[in-house]
Amino acid sequence: MINTLTEAGVRISMDGRGRYLDNIFFERLWRFPRQKAIYLEEINDGFQARRLIKAWITFYNTKRPHSALDRQMPDDAYWAGLEKQKAA
């Protein structure tokens, strides 16, 4: 696989050690959309994929409560934080 990428001129992004941590951020970021939305749909083109991902991100930020945010939605927590900064 790496030879195929190298021959195609693709630069492989790793820190040189090949550790699992190289891609952990992206794996965590895309785990839920993949499991909860993308794998459940038959995607026929890039436009449909984009709409599906956009809808998931909107849901995630505006309708899904997060335990790390005291059961608030990320948008609500963000705007409340801005209001606290303005008041201070």
XYZ file of C-alpha atoms in Angstrom:
88
model
C 0.000 0.000 0.000
C 2.730 2.460 0.935
C 4.598 1.730 -2.300
C 1.467 2.455 -4.328
C 1.004 5.786 -2.562
C 4.662 6.715 -2.906
C 4.667 5.882 -6.623
C 1.593 8.098 -7.063
C 3.450 10.991 -5.438
C 1.369 10.972 -2.241
C 3.173 12.209 0.855
C 2.318 10.018 3.809
C 1.664 12.000 6.946
C 3.259 10.300 9.922
C 5.746 11.393 12.496
C 8.165 8.759 11.237
C 7.370 6.211 13.910
C 4.159 4.752 12.488
C 2.367 4.990 15.809
C -1.374 4.656 16.262
C -1.438 8.219 17.612
C -0.694 9.577 14.141
C -4.333 9.307 13.103
C -6.188 9.078 16.411
C -7.671 12.585 16.202
C -9.251 11.926 12.827
C -10.392 8.453 13.789
C -12.184 9.817 16.843
C -13.621 12.747 14.917
C -15.163 10.545 12.223
C -16.086 7.483 14.312
C -19.605 8.618 15.222
C -20.625 10.045 11.838
C -19.436 6.848 10.179
C -21.302 4.564 12.574
C -24.450 6.639 13.040
C -24.981 8.125 9.590
C -22.632 7.209 6.763
C -22.668 3.411 7.112
C -26.481 3.454 7.367
C -26.967 5.188 4.017
C -26.277 4.174 0.469
C -24.221 7.087 -0.842
C -24.274 7.523 -4.603
C -22.173 10.642 -5.080
C -20.062 13.256 -3.336
C -22.938 15.726 -3.102
C -25.039 13.259 -1.135
C -22.066 12.465 1.119
C -21.526 16.157 1.773
C -25.191 16.701 2.670
C -25.154 13.693 4.979
C -21.994 14.794 6.786
C -23.245 18.382 7.089
C -26.550 17.157 8.562
C -24.679 14.973 11.065
C -22.400 17.812 12.192
C -25.425 20.104 12.585
C -27.197 17.458 14.683
C -24.064 16.840 16.754
C -23.593 20.534 17.560
C -27.204 21.638 18.033
C -29.330 18.701 19.195
C -27.096 16.090 20.865
C -26.351 16.713 24.564
C -22.767 16.017 25.646
C -21.878 14.614 29.049
C -18.586 16.547 29.066
C -20.592 19.774 28.707
C -22.975 19.020 31.590
C -25.575 17.650 29.121
C -25.534 20.850 27.053
C -25.297 20.984 23.305
C -21.922 22.247 21.996
C -23.486 25.341 20.390
C -25.242 26.277 23.640
C -22.058 25.773 25.662
C -20.053 27.846 23.180
C -22.463 30.791 23.198
C -22.842 30.660 26.994
C -19.047 30.819 27.288
C -18.949 33.877 25.056
C -21.614 35.567 27.156
C -19.591 34.883 30.327
C -16.498 36.419 28.709
C -18.429 39.542 27.722
C -19.862 39.899 31.230
C -16.432 39.590 32.860
